[in-house]
Coordinates of C-alpha atoms and ligand atoms in Angstrom, one line a residue:
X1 CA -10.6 132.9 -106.4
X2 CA -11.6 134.7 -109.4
X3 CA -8.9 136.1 -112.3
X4 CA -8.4 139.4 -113.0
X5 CA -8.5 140.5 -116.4
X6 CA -4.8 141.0 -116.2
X7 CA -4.3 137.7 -114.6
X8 CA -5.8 136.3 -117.5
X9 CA -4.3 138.5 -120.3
X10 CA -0.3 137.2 -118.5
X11 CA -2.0 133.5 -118.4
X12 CA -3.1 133.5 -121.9
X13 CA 0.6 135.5 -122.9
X14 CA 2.3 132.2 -121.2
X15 CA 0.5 130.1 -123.4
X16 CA 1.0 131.7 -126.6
X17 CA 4.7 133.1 -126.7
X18 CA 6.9 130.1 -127.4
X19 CA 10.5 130.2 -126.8
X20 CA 13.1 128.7 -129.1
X21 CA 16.5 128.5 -128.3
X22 CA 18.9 129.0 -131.4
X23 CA 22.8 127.8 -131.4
X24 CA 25.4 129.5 -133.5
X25 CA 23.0 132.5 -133.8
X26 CA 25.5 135.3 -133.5
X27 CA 26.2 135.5 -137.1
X28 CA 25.0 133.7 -140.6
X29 CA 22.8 131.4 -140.7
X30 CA 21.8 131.1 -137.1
X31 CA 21.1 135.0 -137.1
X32 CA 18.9 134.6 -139.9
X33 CA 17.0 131.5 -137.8
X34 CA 16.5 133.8 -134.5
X35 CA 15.3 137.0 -136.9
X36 CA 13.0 134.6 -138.6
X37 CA 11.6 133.1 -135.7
X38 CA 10.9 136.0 -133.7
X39 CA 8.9 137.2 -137.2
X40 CA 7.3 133.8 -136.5
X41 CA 6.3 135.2 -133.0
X42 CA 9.0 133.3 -130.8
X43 CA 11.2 134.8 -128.2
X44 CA 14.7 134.0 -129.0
X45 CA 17.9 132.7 -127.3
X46 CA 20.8 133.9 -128.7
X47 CA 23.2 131.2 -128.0
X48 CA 26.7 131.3 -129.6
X49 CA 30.6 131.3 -128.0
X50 CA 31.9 133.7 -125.6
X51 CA 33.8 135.6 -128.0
X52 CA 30.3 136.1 -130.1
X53 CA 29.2 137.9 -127.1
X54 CA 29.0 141.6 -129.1
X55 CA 27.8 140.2 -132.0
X56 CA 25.0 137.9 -130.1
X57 CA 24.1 141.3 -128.3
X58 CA 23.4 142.7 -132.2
X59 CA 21.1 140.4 -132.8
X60 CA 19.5 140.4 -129.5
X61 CA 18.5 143.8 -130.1
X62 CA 17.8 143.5 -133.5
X63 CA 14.8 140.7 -132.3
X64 CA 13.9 143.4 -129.2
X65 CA 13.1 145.6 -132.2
X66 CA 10.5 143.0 -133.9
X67 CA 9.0 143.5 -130.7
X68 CA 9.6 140.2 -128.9
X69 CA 11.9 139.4 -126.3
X70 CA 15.4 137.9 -126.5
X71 CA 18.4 137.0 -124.1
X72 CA 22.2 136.3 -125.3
X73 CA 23.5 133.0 -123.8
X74 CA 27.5 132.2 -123.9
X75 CA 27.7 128.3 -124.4
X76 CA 30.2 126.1 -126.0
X77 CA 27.8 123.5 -127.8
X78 CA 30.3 120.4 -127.6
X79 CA 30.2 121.2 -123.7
X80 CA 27.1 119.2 -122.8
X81 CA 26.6 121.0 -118.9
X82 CA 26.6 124.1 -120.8
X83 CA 24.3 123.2 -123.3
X84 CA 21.7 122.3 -120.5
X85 CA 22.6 125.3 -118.5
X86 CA 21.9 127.1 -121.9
X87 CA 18.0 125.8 -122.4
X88 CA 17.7 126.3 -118.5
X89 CA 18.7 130.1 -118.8
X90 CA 16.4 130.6 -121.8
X91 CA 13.6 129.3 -119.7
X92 CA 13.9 130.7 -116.7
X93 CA 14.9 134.2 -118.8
X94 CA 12.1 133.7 -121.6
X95 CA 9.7 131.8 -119.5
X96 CA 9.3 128.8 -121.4
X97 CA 11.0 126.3 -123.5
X98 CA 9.6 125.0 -127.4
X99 CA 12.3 124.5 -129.9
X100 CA 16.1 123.8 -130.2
X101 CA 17.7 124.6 -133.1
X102 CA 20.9 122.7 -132.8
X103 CA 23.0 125.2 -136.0
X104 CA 26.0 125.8 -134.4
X105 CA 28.9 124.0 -136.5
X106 CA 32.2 124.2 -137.6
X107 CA 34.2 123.0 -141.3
X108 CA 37.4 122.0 -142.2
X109 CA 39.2 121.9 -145.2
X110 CA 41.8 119.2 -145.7
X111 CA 42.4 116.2 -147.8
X112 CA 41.1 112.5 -146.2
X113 CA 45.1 111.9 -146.1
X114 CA 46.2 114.8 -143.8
X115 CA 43.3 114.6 -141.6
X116 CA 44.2 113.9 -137.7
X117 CA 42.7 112.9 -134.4
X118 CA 42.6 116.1 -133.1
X119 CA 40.4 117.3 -136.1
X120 CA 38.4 114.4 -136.1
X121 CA 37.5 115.1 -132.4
X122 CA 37.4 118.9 -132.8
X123 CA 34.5 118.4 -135.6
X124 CA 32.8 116.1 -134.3
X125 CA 32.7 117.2 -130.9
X126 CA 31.0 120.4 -132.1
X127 CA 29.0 119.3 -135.0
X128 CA 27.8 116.0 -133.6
X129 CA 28.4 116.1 -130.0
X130 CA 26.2 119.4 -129.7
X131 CA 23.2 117.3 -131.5
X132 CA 22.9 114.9 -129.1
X133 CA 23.5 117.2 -126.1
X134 CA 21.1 119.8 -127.6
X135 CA 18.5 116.8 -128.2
X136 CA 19.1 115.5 -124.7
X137 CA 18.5 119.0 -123.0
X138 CA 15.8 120.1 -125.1
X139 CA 13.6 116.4 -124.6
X140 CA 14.5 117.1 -121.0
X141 CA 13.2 120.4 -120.5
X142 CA 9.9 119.7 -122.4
X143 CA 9.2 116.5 -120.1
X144 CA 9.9 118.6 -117.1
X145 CA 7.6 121.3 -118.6
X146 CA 4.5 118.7 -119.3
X147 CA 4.2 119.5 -122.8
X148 CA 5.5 118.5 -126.6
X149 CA 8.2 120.3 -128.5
X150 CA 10.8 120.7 -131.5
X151 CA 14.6 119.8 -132.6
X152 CA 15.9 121.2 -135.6
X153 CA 19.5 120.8 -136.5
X154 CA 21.7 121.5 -139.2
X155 CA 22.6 119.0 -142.0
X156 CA 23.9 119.8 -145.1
X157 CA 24.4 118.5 -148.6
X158 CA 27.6 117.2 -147.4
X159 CA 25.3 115.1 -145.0
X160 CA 23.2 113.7 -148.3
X161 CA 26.6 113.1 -150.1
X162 CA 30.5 113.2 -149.6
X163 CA 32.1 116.5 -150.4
X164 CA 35.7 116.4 -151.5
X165 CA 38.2 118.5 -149.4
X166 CA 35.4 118.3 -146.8
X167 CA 36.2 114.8 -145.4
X168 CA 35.4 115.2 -141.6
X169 CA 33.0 117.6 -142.4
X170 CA 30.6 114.9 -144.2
X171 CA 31.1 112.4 -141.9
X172 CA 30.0 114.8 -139.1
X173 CA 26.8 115.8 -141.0
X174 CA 25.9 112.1 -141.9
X175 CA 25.9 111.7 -138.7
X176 CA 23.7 114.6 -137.3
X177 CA 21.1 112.9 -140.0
X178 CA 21.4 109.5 -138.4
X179 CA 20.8 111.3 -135.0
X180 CA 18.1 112.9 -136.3
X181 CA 16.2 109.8 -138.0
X182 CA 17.0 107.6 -134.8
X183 CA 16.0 110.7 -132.2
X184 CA 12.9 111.2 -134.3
X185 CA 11.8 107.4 -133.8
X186 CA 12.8 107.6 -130.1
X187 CA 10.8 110.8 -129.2
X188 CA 8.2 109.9 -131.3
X189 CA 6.1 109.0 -128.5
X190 CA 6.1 111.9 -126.4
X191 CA 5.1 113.8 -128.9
X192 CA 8.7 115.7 -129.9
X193 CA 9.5 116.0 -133.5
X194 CA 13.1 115.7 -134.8
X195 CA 14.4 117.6 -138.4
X196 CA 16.9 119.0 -140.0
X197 CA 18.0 121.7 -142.5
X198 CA 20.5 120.3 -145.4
X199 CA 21.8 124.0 -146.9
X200 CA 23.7 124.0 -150.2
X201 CA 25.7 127.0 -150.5
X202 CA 25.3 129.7 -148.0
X203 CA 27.2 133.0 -148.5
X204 CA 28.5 133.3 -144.8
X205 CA 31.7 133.2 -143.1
X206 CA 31.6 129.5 -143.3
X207 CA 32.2 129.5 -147.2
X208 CA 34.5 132.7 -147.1
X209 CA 36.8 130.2 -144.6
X210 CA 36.0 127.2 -146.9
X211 CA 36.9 129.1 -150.2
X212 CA 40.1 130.4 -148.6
X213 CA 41.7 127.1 -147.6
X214 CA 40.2 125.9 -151.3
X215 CA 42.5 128.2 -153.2
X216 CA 45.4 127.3 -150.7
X217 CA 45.3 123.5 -151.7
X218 CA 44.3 124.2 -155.5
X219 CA 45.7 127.1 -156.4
X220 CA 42.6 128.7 -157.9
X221 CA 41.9 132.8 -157.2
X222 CA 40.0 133.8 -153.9
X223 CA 36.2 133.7 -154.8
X224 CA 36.8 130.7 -158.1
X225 CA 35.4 128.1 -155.7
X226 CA 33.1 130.0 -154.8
X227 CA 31.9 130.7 -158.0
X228 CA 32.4 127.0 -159.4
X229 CA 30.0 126.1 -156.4
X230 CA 27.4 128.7 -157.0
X231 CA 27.4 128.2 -160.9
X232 CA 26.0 124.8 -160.3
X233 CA 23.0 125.8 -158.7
X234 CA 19.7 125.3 -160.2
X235 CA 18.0 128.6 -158.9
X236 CA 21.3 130.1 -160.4
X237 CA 22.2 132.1 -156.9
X238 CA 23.6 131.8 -154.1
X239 CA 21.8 130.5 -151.0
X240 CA 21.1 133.0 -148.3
X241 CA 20.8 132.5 -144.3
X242 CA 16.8 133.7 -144.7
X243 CA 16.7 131.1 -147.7
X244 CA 17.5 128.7 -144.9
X245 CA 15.6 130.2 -142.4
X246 CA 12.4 129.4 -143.9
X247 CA 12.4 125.9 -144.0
X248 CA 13.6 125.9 -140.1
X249 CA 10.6 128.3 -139.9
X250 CA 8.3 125.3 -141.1
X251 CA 10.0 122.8 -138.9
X252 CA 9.6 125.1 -135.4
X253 CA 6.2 126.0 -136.5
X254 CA 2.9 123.7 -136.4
X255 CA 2.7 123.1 -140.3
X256 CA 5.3 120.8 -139.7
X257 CA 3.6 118.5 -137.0
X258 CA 3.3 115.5 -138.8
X259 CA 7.0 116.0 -140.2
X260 CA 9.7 114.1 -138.4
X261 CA 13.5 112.2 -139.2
X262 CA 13.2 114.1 -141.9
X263 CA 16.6 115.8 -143.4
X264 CA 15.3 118.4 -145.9
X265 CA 17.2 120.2 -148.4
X266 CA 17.3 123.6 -149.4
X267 CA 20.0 124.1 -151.7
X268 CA 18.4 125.8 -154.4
X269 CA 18.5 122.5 -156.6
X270 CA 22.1 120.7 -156.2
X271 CA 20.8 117.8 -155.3
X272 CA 17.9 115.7 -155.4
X273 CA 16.3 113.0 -154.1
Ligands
LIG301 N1 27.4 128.2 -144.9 C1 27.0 127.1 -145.6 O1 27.1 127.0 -146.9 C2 26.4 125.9 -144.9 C3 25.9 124.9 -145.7 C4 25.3 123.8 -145.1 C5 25.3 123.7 -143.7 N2 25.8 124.7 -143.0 C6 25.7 124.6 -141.5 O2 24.9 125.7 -141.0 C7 25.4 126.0 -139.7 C8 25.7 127.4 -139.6 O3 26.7 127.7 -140.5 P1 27.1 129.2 -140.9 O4 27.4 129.2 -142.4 O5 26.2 130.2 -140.4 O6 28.5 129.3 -140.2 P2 29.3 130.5 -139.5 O7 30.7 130.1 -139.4 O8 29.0 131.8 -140.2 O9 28.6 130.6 -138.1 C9 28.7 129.6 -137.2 C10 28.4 130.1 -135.8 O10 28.5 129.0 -134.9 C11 29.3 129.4 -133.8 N3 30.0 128.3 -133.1 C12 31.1 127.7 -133.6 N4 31.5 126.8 -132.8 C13 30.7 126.9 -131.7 C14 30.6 126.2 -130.4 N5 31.5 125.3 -130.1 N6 29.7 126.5 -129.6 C15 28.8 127.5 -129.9 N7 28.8 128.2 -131.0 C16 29.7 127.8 -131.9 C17 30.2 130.5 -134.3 O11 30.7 131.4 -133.3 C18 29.3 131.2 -135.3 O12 28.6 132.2 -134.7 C19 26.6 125.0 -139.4 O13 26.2 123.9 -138.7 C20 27.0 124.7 -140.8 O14 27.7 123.4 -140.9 C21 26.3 125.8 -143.5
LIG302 C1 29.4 124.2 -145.9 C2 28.5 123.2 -146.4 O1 27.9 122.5 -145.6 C3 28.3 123.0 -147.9 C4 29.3 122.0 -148.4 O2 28.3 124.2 -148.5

């Protein structure tokens, strides 16, 4: 049977739209991921809490007015059914499935000394838990769907080196980079490659959280840490989420194909290696 011209217009639409699903992505640096990538020419699923659910709608129309399509999906990333059910919903919505971009995460602020279980399991069940299950899902759905694909998570500096006052917190992003190194030699072979982002300073309500319980344990004004942070920056600003969104642009896009286990940072010059 022969294709109609607008047979072949939807077939050749299916191949070229990607879909990337982004975690987190109702506000910071996960919003400036999904407006980044649907510049890039993805369609974007807005995953982030139930409680993000206005917010995630925001941004959700905010991509609908780049002119690509976009879908809000409620999921608690340390819940690893509803991470799957998340990339099932953005392909059955969008049509496809591309690129993960595990960003959702968490921080806490308190001395090594006063840390407890709870906290330890809290941030690691979202910042490291989510990796895995996000890796799992994503490599799952691209077998299923024949073809190669992309996970991009978020590191930080703290995952490069220890960050006082933000014990767990390191130890939960060295680990997402020693998922992403042994992921990247595991997947390797089926042709999925494995990143991550390693942000320095990012004005968001991350750091507005982090500076706030700063000044509680050392007395210093709302915004000094902050600023004591920021002054040590190279570039001499402060990072923003599009600063970030850049280099996860180069990992969900094909200039980055022969790129993977790599942790990369983009911290306007705080650290180097
Ligand atoms: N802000 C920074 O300076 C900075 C620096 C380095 C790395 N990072 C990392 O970048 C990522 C995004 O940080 P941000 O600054 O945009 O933070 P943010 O607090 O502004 O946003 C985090 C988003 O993640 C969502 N989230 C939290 N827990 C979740 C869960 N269990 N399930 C689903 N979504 C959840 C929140 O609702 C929120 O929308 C985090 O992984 C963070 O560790 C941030
Ligand atoms: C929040 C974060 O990862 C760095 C320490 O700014």
């Amino acid at each position: 049977m022969q294709n109609t011209a607008e047979q072949n217009a939807a077939q050749q639409n299916a191949s070229t739209t990607k879909v990337a699903l982004v975690t987190g992505a109702g506000q910071g640096i996960g919003r400036g991921i999904a407006l980044r990538l649907a510049q890039d020419g993805f369609d974007i699923a807005v995953a982030d809490l139930d409680f993000q659910a206005e917010k995630g709608a925001g941004v959700v129309k905010e991509i609908q007015a780049l002119g690509r399509k976009a879908v809000f999906v409620s999921a608690d990333v340390s819940e690893r059914d509803q991470v799957f059910a998340a990339v099932q919903t953005a392909t059955d919505v969008l049509g496809g499935f591309d690129v993960i971009v595990n960003n959702a995460g968490i921080a806490q602020v308190k001395p090594i000394v006063d840390i407890t279980a709870d906290d330890l399991d809290k941030i690691f069940r979202i910042n490291v838990n989510s990796v895995v299950w996000g890796i799992q899902a994503a490599a799952a759905k691209f077998d299923e769907l024949g073809h190669k694909g992309k996970i991009v998570s978020a590191a930080s500096i703290a995952a490069i080196q220890g960050f006082p006052i933000l014990g767990a917190y390191s130890a939960s992003k060295f680990a997402v980079r020693g998922i992403t190194q042994a992921a990247a030699q595991e997947l390797a072979p089926k042709g999925i490659t494995v990143n991550a982002y390693a942000p320095g300073i990012v004005g968001t309500g991350m750091w507005e959280l982090i500076d706030e319980k700063l000044s509680e344990i050392n007395g210093k004004p709302l915004g000094q840490n902050l600023k004591e942070n920021v002054d040590g920056i190279a570039l001499g600003r402060i990072e923003t989420p599009d600063d970030v969104a850049k280099v996860v642009s180069f990992f969900a896009g094909p200039d980055s194909d022969y790129v993977t286990g790599q942790v990369l940072l983009v911290d306007g010059g705080m650290l180097y290696n």
